[in-house]
Each structure stands twice: as structure tokens, then as C-alpha cells.
Amino acid sequence: MKATLRIYFTLSMMACACLFALTLQSQPAMHTLTNGCLTVKVMDPNAPDRYNTGVRFSPVANVLQVAVDGRDYLFSPEAHDPVTENGGLAMEFDLGGKDGPQPVSFVAADVGESFVKIGVGVLKKTTAKYEFYTQYPIVERAVTHAEWTSTGAIFAQTCPGANDFAYDLGAKITLSGNTLRIRYTLKNTGRRAFSTEHYTHNYFLFAGQPVGPGYALHFETPLPDDGVYDGARREGKTLHFDQVLPKAVNLVVPVFREGQGDAWRSLTVVCTVTKQSIHVSNTFPVSRIAVHAASRYLCPEQFVLIRLAPGETAEWERSFTFHKNTASPVQDKS
């Protein structure tokens, strides 16, 4: 009798394991949202074969494709490295580098100890200085839940944290006309205050047209003289890309000046060759702007700096409006 029960139990466990594996295999890597104007594809944060599986970008609200009348606005090629490469409106907390903060608790942790990467989870520190391209070992990936409708999605991520640092992260995607909005919430659930910097990478590419003649990046205020604009021509409030970029470039718009963050909340990217444009707006003052560009994509990145004491919550929103029939960076006839 005992042997029979053991066999039955073993078979039951095997059946459950097979069912779980089949469920994972059948989970779609992307979900399609549409409101009749926009067709949007969003990565499923829990699919085994999701577009990005690395530890740099968050799987939350990872919009990969947006199309209007069948014409694409974002770069997210099928052929890519899912560990190191992403696309679309991929988001990240704490890029690091000389201008930005390192991930929460990274500085305080010794090599070999754990640190918190908001949006990803708890990672193991293996370098003295944070490097966004390093694939730090996962100690505990944050748990992400997603609810889907035909026109939107809601994400909730929890991370128990490490060294008294912890958080809850939420995001809500909504479609309204030709505008996609992502509203974020971040709560400090740990025992220590922290600062963090959030941005979306914004891999923009219009209908496959290489970045070059016809592409322009327009701001609402004149560009400072002390910026780094390699690969672009500065004219007032606009950066023009007059030739196809032979290699990737990194441009810097210095907006750290006290009290000027509000002037940089909005920007517009336009391609007069394809007559498409994207207008981006933020509800938070911008702490800094970086522009990563190559022939394959144009990525204007607006950073927001968030400071939270234990128990505090921050909310902010980014909106992306997708236009067609665009005549110039400042004149839209959509």
C-alpha cells in the first residue's frame, strides 16, 4: 500500500511539473494592445523567452513596438542578444556612470555582498564600481505580476531587498488616441532612505529609416553652449542629424542647473523622410538628458531623480504621442 502511495505521489508531482512547464512554454513573450489608432506590443515580464532577460533593464512596462497604420516607430529587432540588448521603451533605474547615481546600496556593499537594483531585484556585487554592462549574478529576482486588457496593462513588482533597502514598483500602461502613457509608482518599503534615477532608453526608429538626413531632435528651450553634440548640428532648440552616423555617439545636454529641470520635460523627435514624429513629455522635472544615437536608432533619454524616505511613495508619468504626416520638428499636421 505504501509503495502504491509513493508511486501515486511521484506520478502526481511529475504531472504537476509537466503542467507547469507547459504553462510557461505557452506564455506569450509579447502581448498586443490596441485602441484602433495605436498597435502596441509589450513584453511579458515572466515569459521564459521574453525579449530581454538580463539584469540591466527592468521587465516592467517594457514596450517593444508601436505602430500607426502599420508603420513602426520603435527599434526592437527580432535578431538580438536577449541578455545584453533591449529595444523600444526599455526602462532602467540607476544607470551609473560619472553623471548618475549607482544602484541602491551598491556603494555600501562590499564585493561579494548583495545590492538592490530597482526594477530587477537583488544582485551580487562583483566589481568595485558599478558597470551597467556587467551581468551581475542574481541573488533574488524581484517578483513581477502583470494584468492585461486589450488596451492596457498593470504591473506590480515587489522586492524584499537587502541591507535594509527594499521597494515596491508599479506601472500602468494606457492608450488614448495616438498617445501612450506609462504611470509609475515607487515605494520605499525598506528601513533606509534612498535616491534613485529613472529613465526610459527610447529606442526610436521611424519605419526602418536609418538615423541621418531628415532626423531631428527638438527641445522646448535653447540648447546650452557647453553641451556635447558630436554627430549632430545644433541650431537653437534643435539637433539635426545631417548624415547617417558611421558609429554610435553619445551626446550630453547639461541641464543640471538648479531650477531648470521643468524646461526640459518635453522633447520631439521627427523624421521628415518618413513624415513621422514622437512627442515625449514627463510630469517630473528632468535632472539630466543624454542622447545615444547610431544609424539603427535615436535614443533621447530624460532622467528623473527620486528621493524617498522609508514608507514614502513617488508617482510620475511619461507620455509618448505618435504622429504621422509631420512636416518639421515644430510643425505637426497629424
XYZ file of N, CA and C in Angstrom, residues 1-11:
33
model
N 0.829 -1.208 0.000
C 0.000 0.000 0.000
C 0.869 1.265 0.000
N 1.936 1.257 0.884
C 2.820 2.405 0.952
C 3.541 2.617 -0.371
N 3.952 1.499 -0.997
C 4.639 1.608 -2.286
C 3.721 2.217 -3.329
N 2.448 1.794 -3.305
C 1.467 2.341 -4.255
C 1.288 3.837 -4.050
N 1.212 4.269 -2.780
C 1.053 5.693 -2.477
C 2.269 6.486 -2.940
N 3.477 5.896 -2.752
C 4.682 6.598 -3.181
C 4.686 6.769 -4.690
N 4.286 5.719 -5.403
C 4.232 5.798 -6.869
C 3.212 6.844 -7.303
N 2.043 6.841 -6.640
C 0.988 7.803 -6.982
C 1.467 9.235 -6.734
N 2.157 9.432 -5.589
C 2.657 10.762 -5.255
C 3.700 11.220 -6.276
N 4.597 10.292 -6.641
C 5.637 10.625 -7.613
C 5.038 10.999 -8.958
N 4.057 10.205 -9.414
C 3.405 10.494 -10.694
C 2.670 11.826 -10.644
